[in-house]
Amino acid sequence: MLLLDIRNLTIELRSGGNSIKAVERVNLSIKEGEVHGLVGESGSGKSLIAKAIVGVLNQRWKVTADRMHWRGQDLFRLSRKKRRQILSNEIAMIYQEPSRCLDPTSTILEQLLESIPSDQLDGNLWDRKKQRQARAVALLHKVGIKDHDQCLQSYPHQLSEGYCQKIMIAMAVAKKPDLLIADEPTTALESTTRAQILRVLKGLNQLKNTSILLISHDLETLSDWTHTVSVLYCGQMVESGSTEQIFNRPHHPYTQALINSVPDFHMELAHKSRLFALEGSIPTLQHLPIGCRLGPRCPYAQRECVKTPTAHKDHNHSYSCHYPIDYSQEQR
Amino acid sequence: MIHYVLRRLFLLLFVLFSLSVLTFSLSFLFPGDPLNNLSGYQEITVNQLAILERKYKIESDYFTQYIAFLRRVFSGDLGISFNSQAPVFEQVNRIFPATVELAVYSLLVSIIIGIPLGIISAYYHRRLPDTVILTTTLVGYSLPVFWWALLIIFTFSLHFGWFPSSGRIGLVYEVPHISGFILVDILRSDIIYKYEALKNALMHMALPTLVLTTYPTTVLIRYTRGSMLNVLETNYIKTARAKGLSPFQVLLHHGLRNALLPVIRLIGLQFSSLITLAMITEVIFSWPGVGRWLIESIYQRDYPAIQGGLLAIATFVIIVTITSDILYKWFNPVSRTQVDGKF
Ligand SMILES: Nc1ncnc2c1ncn2[C@@H]1O[C@H](COP(=O)(O)OP(=O)(O)O)[C@@H](O)[C@H]1O
Ligand code: SF4
Ligand SMILES: [Mg+2]
């Protein structure tokens, strides 16, 4: 069964009289036990989608969707309270800047303790207190922090970004969520810590069958362990499918450009591709092109592209482009 | 942290030093003879002249004179007032607590009212309670204090006759002067009619406190609200919500501490404007404090008194400001646990 099923998610920024569609008609679905990658340049709206799922966008944003189902239940139709309950019990989110997600004025211990749900404990008040302490230490061990005593007594500003990220993961897994949304969990980290964090996440998926929505701006992070990948450009979902499909046979010019910009893939795909990097940069929200938002940067763009392309579906592989890359001739 | 406190204390010393230099130089800048201005004797006889010249070292260089001035300040000798020919130091000492009392109670009232209202306002952001509170504070913020004071006196004192409009306590009560804080003095004395006296003092205090507290309360409400709103937008609040804590728990465990930290600093900074407003309030309510005394001295060109009052008020304000700064650092774990020298 689909864990999360989102159809035509649109996120608008209300500014003055008009509103800007920062994210336009995005589809996203995640199966149970699946690791789904969401990739796109920074500013393409990945964090917005994640925040819209967990419902933490403020009044300035207007979120609409034809469907936002969590295990078959439409989240938009539930009361605020019920929705909050589901979100806080079953979905956990790790925000992009971990050190900013920890309260600067309370210790790691306090923050870790309060993220342990009380229904996982039993016994009287004293027992519960001890169990909580033990759980906190166990959680730290689970995410690879060994000097737990020192860590627990610290304030966030005394710890490095990597430590904060691990603590965020520890807090997120404390309630044993079904879906973990990790917004660029490794971006600010150096490579050894990055590998550790990815290992922790991978372990969570394999041992606990936790689904993960892994957000990244970097295709390389996703290549070896996601099951499915969605590629986002400037608030539009350009392509999504299984990891092999996306990496081996990208149909969308943008996906292809992304893959070619990674040196490793570049080597084997060199003879097929003409472009290594797209000209220009991602447009700002104030200057969005009409129709296909890749238009001004796309080497294949034609007149048709001023109309927004609809999604083509080919098995589980979908792509939104008027002139997708065709692999049929090559095969002949 | 220790380093920080030491640095603040050095700053304190430096500012106090500058203040003393300023006060000292006033005697020379004011019109008239420096010896008159320093000592407070307006007509100096030939006999006195020799004694005073020796005491104030008026023949020596400025540095020696300044050192002599400091010595006198520390021994509590600020000369005598032109006007009453009584020692300035004793006078300041006697009336200063009245001002501090008024200012501190007003500040307490503004903290007790302002901070909760600011939090409520932020909690109900853009809903009815917020709008009501915000509009009211805007009115309170823009009221000129003397006009507001007169309005209050007309309404509650003259029209309804509920509260007295001047003085600190009715003339029938004789409260011995111990600490100068009237409530404390009444409670510690053993006069007959103790509780009547207490009630009377409180009645006298009501209107000036109400007037004086208006401005700091509105400032505190707006500032607390803004600070709270900022904190509620942060990611750690979102994370705390996502943990499944109730909105109230989030506010209590993560909102308050973070939002109130900048407020502590603001309270310290507000203190100087509070003292200024207290002076005006004292004049209107005939409150026997240092503000009214200072303003009267200014009218009468009583230079020794002006110097003394200035020195006392400025020292007090500086000490309060620096203390609140240190408290802010102390309550803030980010700066408290930081490596020394890093800010
Ligand atoms: N608070 C905000 N106010 C205005 N624009 C915002 C805000 N947050 C994000 N945006 C805009 O929304 C777009 C998507 O942002 P985001 O989802 O953070 O991108 P990503 O996570 O993919 O880097 C960006 O163009 C960004 O400028
Ligand atoms: S629709 Fe047109 S502009 Fe957009 S990606 Fe396809 S070819 Fe390029
Ligand atoms: Mg982001």
XYZ file of C-alpha atoms and ligand atoms in Angstrom:
711
model
C 0.000 0.000 0.000
C 1.107 3.547 -0.575
C 2.246 5.224 2.590
C 2.107 8.733 1.261
C 0.282 9.709 -1.903
C 0.246 13.313 -3.041
C -1.419 14.565 -6.228
C -1.038 18.038 -7.660
C 0.441 19.718 -4.656
C 0.635 23.465 -5.199
C 2.287 25.829 -2.756
C 1.711 29.512 -3.268
C 3.386 32.442 -1.605
C 0.887 35.173 -0.910
C 2.533 38.541 -1.317
C 0.400 41.630 -1.548
C -2.439 41.072 -3.969
C -0.974 38.318 -6.135
C 0.387 34.926 -5.315
C 3.399 33.113 -6.712
C 3.380 29.396 -7.240
C 6.635 28.322 -5.626
C 5.674 24.690 -6.126
C 3.301 23.777 -8.965
C 1.262 20.598 -9.335
C 3.738 18.163 -7.874
C 2.999 14.461 -7.512
C 4.796 12.311 -5.002
C 4.156 8.837 -3.714
C 6.111 6.733 -1.267
C 5.601 3.037 -0.606
C 6.097 1.369 2.706
C 9.747 0.555 3.416
C 10.932 2.583 0.471
C 13.695 5.148 0.291
C 12.589 7.911 -2.011
C 15.014 10.563 -3.170
C 13.931 14.098 -3.945
C 16.559 15.969 -5.857
C 16.789 19.464 -7.254
C 18.961 22.561 -7.230
C 18.725 24.693 -4.147
C 15.768 27.021 -4.380
C 13.724 24.504 -6.310
C 11.223 24.042 -3.492
C 12.314 20.781 -1.887
C 12.146 22.106 1.642
C 8.781 23.679 0.923
C 7.337 20.317 -0.106
C 8.700 18.674 3.020
C 7.318 21.403 5.240
C 3.961 21.237 3.501
C 3.776 17.514 4.222
C 4.358 18.003 7.932
C 2.214 21.138 7.952
C 4.623 23.675 9.405
C 4.374 26.375 6.748
C 3.092 29.641 8.161
C 0.121 31.770 7.123
C 1.926 33.344 4.202
C 1.870 30.126 2.236
C -1.217 28.608 0.693
C -1.047 24.858 0.277
C -3.526 23.074 -1.969
C -3.593 19.541 -3.320
C -6.078 17.291 -5.067
C -5.065 14.593 -2.707
C -2.747 14.176 0.221
C -3.252 10.699 1.509
C -1.486 9.134 4.456
C -2.252 5.402 4.541
C -5.434 6.088 2.581
C -6.602 8.903 4.865
C -6.814 12.370 3.394
C -4.790 14.618 5.663
C -6.564 17.737 4.427
C -9.941 16.391 5.464
C -8.922 15.604 9.043
C -9.388 17.970 11.929
C -6.321 19.952 12.953
C -5.971 17.909 16.093
C -6.176 14.522 14.420
C -3.782 15.639 11.747
C -1.281 16.860 14.287
C -1.564 13.559 16.075
C -0.803 11.521 12.958
C 1.984 13.830 11.950
C 3.667 13.784 15.295
C 3.308 10.052 15.848
C 4.042 8.646 12.432
C 6.052 11.161 10.464
C 9.319 12.612 11.655
C 11.247 15.351 9.989
C 14.859 16.393 10.125
C 15.185 19.999 9.063
C 17.869 21.392 6.875
C 19.938 23.273 9.433
C 20.140 20.976 12.435
C 21.807 23.408 14.808
C 18.936 25.838 14.299
C 16.425 23.128 15.147
C 17.711 22.699 18.663
C 16.636 25.089 21.363
C 19.751 27.126 22.207
C 18.745 27.568 25.834
C 18.148 23.999 26.901
C 20.488 21.061 27.096
C 20.539 18.149 24.689
C 19.336 15.914 27.514
C 16.174 17.945 28.081
C 15.406 18.050 24.396
C 16.050 14.379 23.887
C 13.983 13.358 26.902
C 10.913 15.222 25.779
C 10.974 13.591 22.378
C 10.529 10.135 23.901
C 6.791 9.431 23.857
C 5.386 8.407 27.227
C 3.432 5.463 25.823
C 6.728 3.644 25.271
C 7.331 3.635 29.015
C 5.661 1.952 31.910
C 5.784 1.797 35.678
C 5.622 4.611 38.166
C 7.047 8.068 37.841
C 10.486 7.096 39.111
C 10.746 4.084 36.793
C 9.652 6.182 33.870
C 12.276 8.745 34.609
C 14.978 6.113 34.654
C 13.686 4.487 31.497
C 13.687 7.812 29.752
C 17.291 8.399 30.710
C 18.284 4.963 29.486
C 16.386 5.458 26.246
C 18.095 8.778 25.660
C 21.504 7.176 25.995
C 20.468 4.263 23.773
C 19.256 6.668 21.122
C 22.576 8.456 21.093
C 24.403 5.152 20.719
C 22.124 4.243 17.870
C 23.145 7.292 15.891
C 26.814 6.718 16.625
C 27.482 9.090 19.511
C 29.668 7.346 22.066
C 30.546 10.011 24.611
C 26.938 10.318 25.595
C 27.446 11.882 29.032
C 29.267 14.878 27.743
C 26.906 15.232 24.810
C 23.791 15.147 26.977
C 25.024 17.933 29.228
C 25.925 20.205 26.342
C 24.058 23.091 24.848
C 23.577 23.024 21.081
C 26.088 25.777 20.356
C 28.820 23.689 21.942
C 28.385 20.908 19.416
C 29.383 20.651 15.807
C 26.882 20.590 12.975
C 27.404 16.852 12.514
C 26.628 16.172 16.166
C 23.512 18.281 15.962
C 22.446 16.362 12.883
C 22.911 13.067 14.710
C 20.921 14.359 17.658
C 18.150 15.465 15.318
C 18.057 11.955 13.906
C 18.037 10.493 17.411
C 15.090 12.705 18.338
C 13.315 11.831 15.105
C 13.653 8.074 15.566
C 12.687 8.247 19.253
C 9.035 7.872 18.398
C 9.658 5.104 15.836
C 8.134 6.885 12.872
C 6.848 5.170 9.728
C 8.201 7.905 7.524
C 11.318 9.920 8.084
C 11.749 13.063 6.031
C 15.384 14.062 5.922
C 15.959 17.489 4.400
C 19.522 17.614 3.115
C 20.866 15.641 6.067
C 24.446 15.614 4.866
C 24.865 18.926 3.105
C 26.686 20.803 5.840
C 28.905 17.915 6.866
C 32.366 16.692 5.981
C 32.704 13.379 4.232
C 33.311 10.972 7.150
C 30.382 12.319 9.124
C 28.338 12.266 5.955
C 29.039 8.581 5.478
C 28.132 7.888 9.131
C 24.817 9.682 8.849
C 23.912 7.901 5.650
C 24.793 4.589 7.298
C 22.499 5.371 10.218
C 19.657 6.234 7.869
C 20.275 3.145 5.774
C 20.262 0.964 8.878
C 16.981 2.476 9.952
C 15.435 1.629 6.634
C 16.755 -1.907 6.503
C 16.279 -2.925 10.142
C 13.145 -1.058 11.095
C 11.576 -0.844 7.645
C 11.206 2.901 8.053
C 10.383 4.713 4.834
C 12.609 7.644 4.125
C 12.098 10.706 1.980
C 15.652 11.772 1.376
C 16.029 15.302 0.091
C 19.248 16.322 -1.525
C 20.599 18.767 -4.041
C 23.234 16.290 -5.031
C 22.442 13.303 -7.198
C 25.488 11.385 -6.033
C 24.205 10.977 -2.479
C 21.087 9.298 -3.811
C 22.502 7.028 -6.462
C 23.505 3.967 -4.467
C 20.682 3.385 -2.040
C 17.408 5.040 -2.950
C 14.712 2.896 -4.506
C 12.959 5.676 -6.342
C 13.890 9.227 -7.223
C 11.962 12.377 -8.084
C 13.649 15.278 -9.793
C 12.394 18.757 -9.073
C 13.180 21.876 -11.034
C 12.007 25.271 -9.924
C 8.882 23.967 -8.232
C 7.883 21.597 -11.038
C 8.363 17.857 -10.849
C 10.254 17.074 -14.024
C 10.783 13.355 -13.743
C 10.267 10.540 -11.324
C 10.818 6.817 -11.421
C 12.954 4.041 -10.051
C 16.589 4.866 -9.402
C 17.770 2.755 -12.365
C 15.342 4.365 -14.736
C 16.341 7.837 -13.677
C 20.058 7.207 -13.803
C 20.234 4.994 -16.861
C 17.505 6.335 -19.060
C 16.572 9.855 -18.097
C 13.869 11.168 -20.390
C 13.911 14.748 -19.272
C 16.605 17.154 -20.443
C 17.043 18.492 -16.928
C 17.623 15.080 -15.404
C 20.124 14.354 -18.097
C 21.952 17.586 -17.382
C 22.057 16.764 -13.687
C 23.500 13.331 -14.358
C 26.062 14.676 -16.751
C 27.189 17.209 -14.228
C 28.277 14.410 -11.907
C 31.774 13.346 -13.017
C 31.370 9.589 -12.375
C 28.313 9.191 -14.511
C 29.683 11.533 -17.045
C 32.395 9.087 -18.041
C 30.109 6.361 -19.175
C 27.446 8.587 -20.658
C 29.782 10.869 -22.501
C 29.070 9.646 -25.985
C 25.311 10.037 -25.604
C 25.106 13.519 -24.280
C 25.759 16.925 -25.631
C 25.525 18.998 -22.509
C 27.554 19.096 -19.346
C 25.994 22.040 -17.605
C 22.995 24.128 -18.391
C 23.482 27.773 -19.186
C 22.202 30.299 -16.714
C 20.827 29.663 -13.280
C 17.556 28.823 -11.596
C 15.085 31.732 -11.951
C 13.896 33.548 -8.853
C 10.303 33.321 -7.707
C 9.650 36.819 -8.998
C 10.725 35.972 -12.529
C 9.281 32.553 -13.241
C 9.007 31.720 -16.949
C 5.586 30.628 -18.140
C 5.001 27.086 -19.332
C 7.892 24.715 -18.786
C 10.075 26.512 -16.274
C 13.222 25.004 -17.757
C 12.386 26.707 -21.062
C 14.987 29.519 -21.077
C 17.786 27.117 -20.139
C 16.699 24.061 -22.109
C 18.727 23.131 -25.186
C 15.734 21.322 -26.712
C 13.154 24.035 -26.114
C 10.733 24.840 -28.916
C 7.662 26.969 -29.270
C 5.408 24.340 -27.717
C 7.271 24.710 -24.428
C 5.441 27.905 -23.370
C 2.605 25.547 -22.419
C 3.135 23.623 -19.212
C 3.886 20.024 -20.197
C 1.729 17.325 -18.653
C 3.193 14.203 -17.101
C 3.742 11.214 -19.425
C 3.595 7.901 -17.706
C 5.501 4.890 -18.852
C 5.164 2.102 -16.316
C 6.340 3.712 -13.099
C 8.411 6.266 -14.879
C 6.854 9.675 -15.374
C 8.304 12.769 -16.998
C 6.964 16.171 -17.922
C 8.474 17.334 -21.189
C 7.161 18.122 -24.670
C 10.327 16.755 -26.302
C 11.660 13.992 -24.070
C 14.902 12.248 -24.891
C 14.170 9.347 -27.131
C 16.065 6.097 -26.679
C 14.217 4.086 -29.364
C 16.525 4.998 -32.287
C 19.642 4.035 -30.446
C 18.351 0.577 -29.811
C 17.841 -0.124 -33.486
C 31.816 34.477 31.794
C 34.193 35.681 34.521
C 36.089 37.578 31.873
C 32.903 39.116 30.653
C 31.909 40.267 34.128
C 35.363 41.707 34.693
C 35.194 43.584 31.437
C 31.803 44.968 32.302
C 33.127 46.047 35.684
C 36.000 47.809 33.989
C 33.521 49.500 31.737
C 31.559 50.505 34.811
C 34.664 52.008 36.380
C 35.506 53.856 33.217
C 32.031 55.313 32.833
C 31.938 56.323 36.480
C 35.329 57.950 36.036
C 34.085 59.951 33.058
C 31.024 60.911 35.031
C 33.110 62.160 37.934
C 35.285 64.202 35.585
C 32.188 65.726 34.051
C 30.672 66.550 37.413
C 33.903 68.002 38.652
C 34.327 70.184 35.605
C 30.786 71.500 35.982
C 31.936 73.637 38.905
C 34.231 75.472 36.524
C 31.772 75.588 33.670
C 28.880 76.944 35.685
C 28.818 80.711 36.016
C 30.286 82.150 39.183
C 33.343 81.362 41.185
C 34.402 77.697 41.271
C 34.930 77.867 44.983
C 31.339 78.951 45.525
C 30.076 76.277 43.189
C 32.135 73.563 44.808
C 31.515 74.415 48.400
C 28.037 75.849 48.223
C 28.855 78.848 50.411
C 27.512 81.881 48.627
C 29.123 84.548 50.692
C 32.543 83.582 51.848
C 34.100 85.564 54.635
C 37.817 86.216 54.751
C 38.257 83.690 57.544
C 36.426 80.999 55.667
C 38.267 81.740 52.461
C 41.568 80.464 53.785
C 40.006 77.279 55.150
C 38.017 76.571 52.006
C 40.939 77.264 49.714
C 42.970 74.753 51.619
C 40.154 72.223 51.606
C 39.379 72.549 47.907
C 43.056 73.003 46.965
C 41.881 75.751 44.663
C 45.425 77.090 44.224
C 46.808 73.766 43.037
C 46.559 72.268 39.563
C 43.357 70.690 38.282
C 44.577 67.179 38.887
C 45.150 67.730 42.580
C 41.786 69.429 42.783
C 40.151 66.476 41.062
C 41.743 64.035 43.498
C 40.517 66.150 46.382
C 37.070 66.134 44.770
C 37.088 62.331 44.547
C 38.162 62.066 48.184
C 35.254 64.245 49.193
C 32.780 62.292 47.071
C 33.855 59.056 48.700
C 33.618 60.533 52.151
C 30.130 61.779 51.365
C 30.832 65.479 51.122
C 29.182 67.140 48.149
C 29.200 70.636 49.569
C 26.113 72.446 50.744
C 23.115 73.606 48.810
C 22.991 77.307 47.857
C 19.388 77.301 48.658
C 18.944 75.566 51.971
C 22.564 75.684 53.107
C 22.184 72.029 54.110
C 24.665 69.338 53.010
C 23.782 68.069 49.538
C 24.827 64.516 50.222
C 22.442 64.115 53.128
C 19.621 65.596 51.126
C 20.187 63.305 48.163
C 20.505 60.394 50.493
C 17.216 61.166 52.128
C 15.117 61.712 49.016
C 16.707 59.310 46.576
C 14.912 56.229 47.938
C 11.582 57.877 47.137
C 12.509 58.000 43.463
C 13.908 54.499 43.451
C 10.779 53.266 45.152
C 8.515 54.868 42.590
C 10.620 53.659 39.665
C 11.049 50.126 40.959
C 7.371 49.632 41.729
C 6.409 50.990 38.332
C 8.920 48.707 36.698
C 7.599 45.730 38.658
C 4.033 46.553 37.684
C 5.052 46.898 34.059
C 6.848 43.539 34.165
C 3.927 41.815 35.849
C 1.437 43.225 33.361
C 3.544 43.692 30.265
C 5.210 40.326 29.851
C 2.080 38.153 30.175
C 0.112 40.472 27.895
C 2.904 40.369 25.333
C 2.914 36.595 25.435
C -0.864 36.393 25.138
C -0.717 38.786 22.238
C 1.851 36.661 20.424
C -0.016 33.470 21.218
C -3.182 34.868 19.623
C -1.256 36.443 16.767
C -3.564 38.437 14.477
C -6.648 37.331 16.348
C -8.935 39.413 18.515
C -6.931 39.496 21.787
C -3.827 40.486 19.855
C -5.592 43.302 18.037
C -7.131 44.655 21.229
C -3.836 44.568 23.137
C -1.880 46.055 20.279
C -4.298 48.934 19.784
C -4.327 49.708 23.489
C -0.558 49.750 23.680
C -0.402 52.090 20.731
C -2.545 54.545 22.665
C -0.499 54.085 25.840
C 2.708 54.447 23.891
C 1.773 57.791 22.431
C 0.313 59.479 25.534
C 2.422 62.405 26.735
C 3.115 61.642 30.370
C 2.188 65.048 31.825
C -1.118 65.108 29.987
C -1.882 61.556 31.033
C -0.985 62.404 34.634
C -3.330 65.375 34.663
C -6.101 63.294 33.153
C -5.628 60.664 35.841
C -5.612 63.272 38.595
C -8.797 64.871 37.258
C -10.565 61.565 37.028
C -9.530 59.594 40.069
C -8.557 62.317 42.458
C -10.679 65.353 41.745
C -13.772 63.812 40.209
C -14.169 60.554 42.117
C -11.964 61.467 45.051
C -10.686 57.931 45.382
C -6.991 58.643 45.617
C -4.914 61.551 46.902
C -3.092 63.443 44.213
C 0.061 64.603 45.951
C 2.678 63.565 48.465
C 3.799 60.223 49.720
C 1.716 59.797 52.839
C -0.877 61.721 54.814
C 0.495 64.362 57.182
C -1.058 62.733 60.248
C 1.253 59.751 60.047
C 4.740 60.123 61.335
C 6.936 57.466 59.849
C 10.515 57.372 61.106
C 13.075 57.661 58.323
C 15.151 54.490 58.332
C 15.725 53.150 54.829
C 13.785 55.861 53.024
C 11.568 53.301 51.305
C 8.282 54.210 52.829
C 6.578 50.832 52.684
C 9.581 49.168 54.253
C 9.862 51.837 56.885
C 6.205 51.540 57.845
C 6.405 47.781 58.109
C 9.531 47.899 60.229
C 8.448 50.700 62.526
C 6.195 50.186 65.501
C 3.964 53.200 65.178
C 0.347 52.943 66.132
C -2.048 52.751 63.183
C 0.557 50.844 61.240
C -1.837 49.299 58.752
C -3.757 52.504 58.255
C -0.456 54.168 57.467
C 0.434 51.402 55.062
C -2.889 51.713 53.320
C -2.522 55.456 53.140
C 0.953 55.179 51.642
C -0.296 52.702 49.057
C -3.141 55.036 48.128
C -0.652 57.833 47.617
C 1.483 55.588 45.530
C -1.294 54.342 43.245
C -1.678 57.224 40.851
C 2.006 58.082 40.326
C 2.771 54.413 39.807
C -0.070 54.088 37.334
C 1.147 57.080 35.366
C 4.758 56.082 35.431
C 4.154 52.462 34.540
C 2.150 53.206 31.397
C 5.053 53.829 29.092
C 7.327 50.937 30.156
C 4.350 48.569 30.159
C 3.428 49.361 26.589
C 7.032 49.083 25.498
C 7.365 45.742 27.258
C 4.168 44.385 25.740
C 5.239 45.265 22.238
C 8.753 44.039 22.712
C 7.763 40.767 24.363
C 5.220 40.165 21.634
C 7.770 40.772 18.896
C 10.385 38.648 20.570
C 7.910 35.844 21.143
C 6.713 35.943 17.549
C 10.294 35.684 16.344
C 10.899 32.708 18.561
C 7.675 30.996 17.506
C 8.860 31.192 13.893
C 12.135 29.423 14.576
C 12.889 25.897 13.561
C 13.418 24.646 17.081
C 9.858 25.562 17.926
C 8.667 23.682 14.844
C 10.758 20.726 15.891
C 9.330 20.864 19.405
C 5.818 20.917 17.961
C 6.656 17.984 15.743
C 7.690 16.024 18.833
C 4.020 16.046 19.790
C 4.259 18.522 22.658
C 1.128 20.548 23.250
C 1.213 24.227 22.254
C 1.311 25.157 25.909
C 4.265 22.872 26.629
C 6.105 24.258 23.626
C 5.539 27.770 24.904
C 6.607 26.906 28.415
C 9.685 24.812 27.704
C 11.076 26.466 24.615
C 9.224 29.695 23.926
C 9.480 31.620 27.168
C 13.134 31.277 27.960
C 14.241 32.256 24.501
C 11.753 35.065 24.125
C 12.411 36.600 27.530
C 16.184 36.801 27.191
C 16.155 39.918 25.022
C 13.461 41.332 27.292
C 15.852 41.296 30.270
C 18.218 43.462 28.326
C 15.419 45.795 27.318
C 14.367 46.282 30.930
C 17.855 47.498 31.762
C 17.871 49.872 28.839
C 14.431 51.183 29.743
C 15.599 52.194 33.159
C 17.103 55.507 32.108
C 13.957 56.661 30.331
C 11.980 55.465 33.329
C 13.991 57.754 35.612
C 13.428 60.676 33.261
C 9.693 60.030 33.266
C 9.804 59.640 37.036
C 11.114 63.200 37.351
C 8.123 64.585 35.466
C 5.768 62.401 37.442
C 7.334 63.551 40.700
C 6.807 67.188 39.809
C 3.152 66.630 38.932
C 2.355 64.515 41.975
C 4.557 66.545 44.374
C 6.371 63.334 45.112
C 9.345 64.188 47.314
C 11.938 62.481 45.150
C 15.268 63.394 43.694
C 13.748 64.304 40.328
C 11.558 67.033 41.704
C 14.404 68.236 43.864
C 16.757 68.343 40.904
C 14.312 70.267 38.747
C 13.772 72.767 41.527
C 17.524 73.129 41.940
C 17.851 73.796 38.248
C 15.227 76.549 38.468
C 17.082 78.125 41.343
C 20.529 77.746 39.796
C 21.635 75.782 42.836
C 24.828 74.422 41.314
C 26.094 72.190 44.143
C 22.678 70.559 44.315
C 22.556 70.035 40.550
C 25.952 68.367 40.638
C 25.015 66.122 43.510
C 21.703 65.061 42.031
C 23.258 64.434 38.651
C 26.006 62.321 40.127
C 23.567 60.233 42.145
C 21.059 59.606 39.352
C 23.663 58.877 36.710
C 25.568 56.476 38.940
C 22.391 54.625 39.727
C 21.297 54.332 36.101
C 24.721 53.162 34.986
C 24.891 50.492 37.661
C 21.417 49.201 36.836
C 22.155 49.088 33.111
C 25.384 47.187 33.531
C 23.835 44.789 36.028
C 21.043 43.935 33.636
C 23.593 43.383 30.913
C 25.475 40.926 33.102
C 22.221 39.199 34.079
C 21.306 38.835 30.426
C 24.597 37.130 29.748
C 24.211 34.970 32.789
C 20.772 33.693 31.833
C 21.835 33.043 28.270
C 23.615 29.698 28.034
C 25.044 30.579 24.650
C 27.150 33.332 26.129
C 27.507 31.814 29.586
C 29.216 28.679 28.391
C 31.125 30.272 25.591
C 34.869 30.288 25.592
C 36.049 33.467 27.242
C 36.758 36.315 24.942
C 34.297 35.156 22.346
C 31.021 37.020 22.152
N 10.144 32.331 3.888
C 10.236 32.514 2.568
N 9.851 33.687 2.014
C 9.932 33.884 0.689
N 10.386 32.975 -0.168
C 10.792 31.790 0.319
C 10.734 31.491 1.709
N 11.203 30.234 1.902
C 11.522 29.788 0.693
N 11.279 30.705 -0.260
C 11.469 30.552 -1.708
O 10.867 29.361 -2.101
C 11.682 28.697 -3.034
C 11.918 27.276 -2.594
O 12.647 27.285 -1.408
P 13.149 25.949 -0.702
O 12.023 25.002 -0.635
O 13.787 26.340 0.582
O 14.258 25.425 -1.695
P 15.234 24.198 -1.504
O 14.957 23.544 -0.213
O 14.935 23.313 -2.679
O 16.601 24.759 -1.596
C 12.956 29.482 -3.161
O 12.921 30.198 -4.369
C 12.937 30.428 -2.009
O 13.475 31.660 -2.399
S 9.183 20.962 -22.200
Fe 10.499 21.991 -23.622
S 11.639 23.424 -22.418
Fe 10.730 21.994 -21.034
S 12.270 20.489 -20.771
Fe 10.990 19.732 -22.357
S 11.979 20.416 -24.209
Fe 12.873 21.590 -22.539
Mg 16.073 23.369 1.331
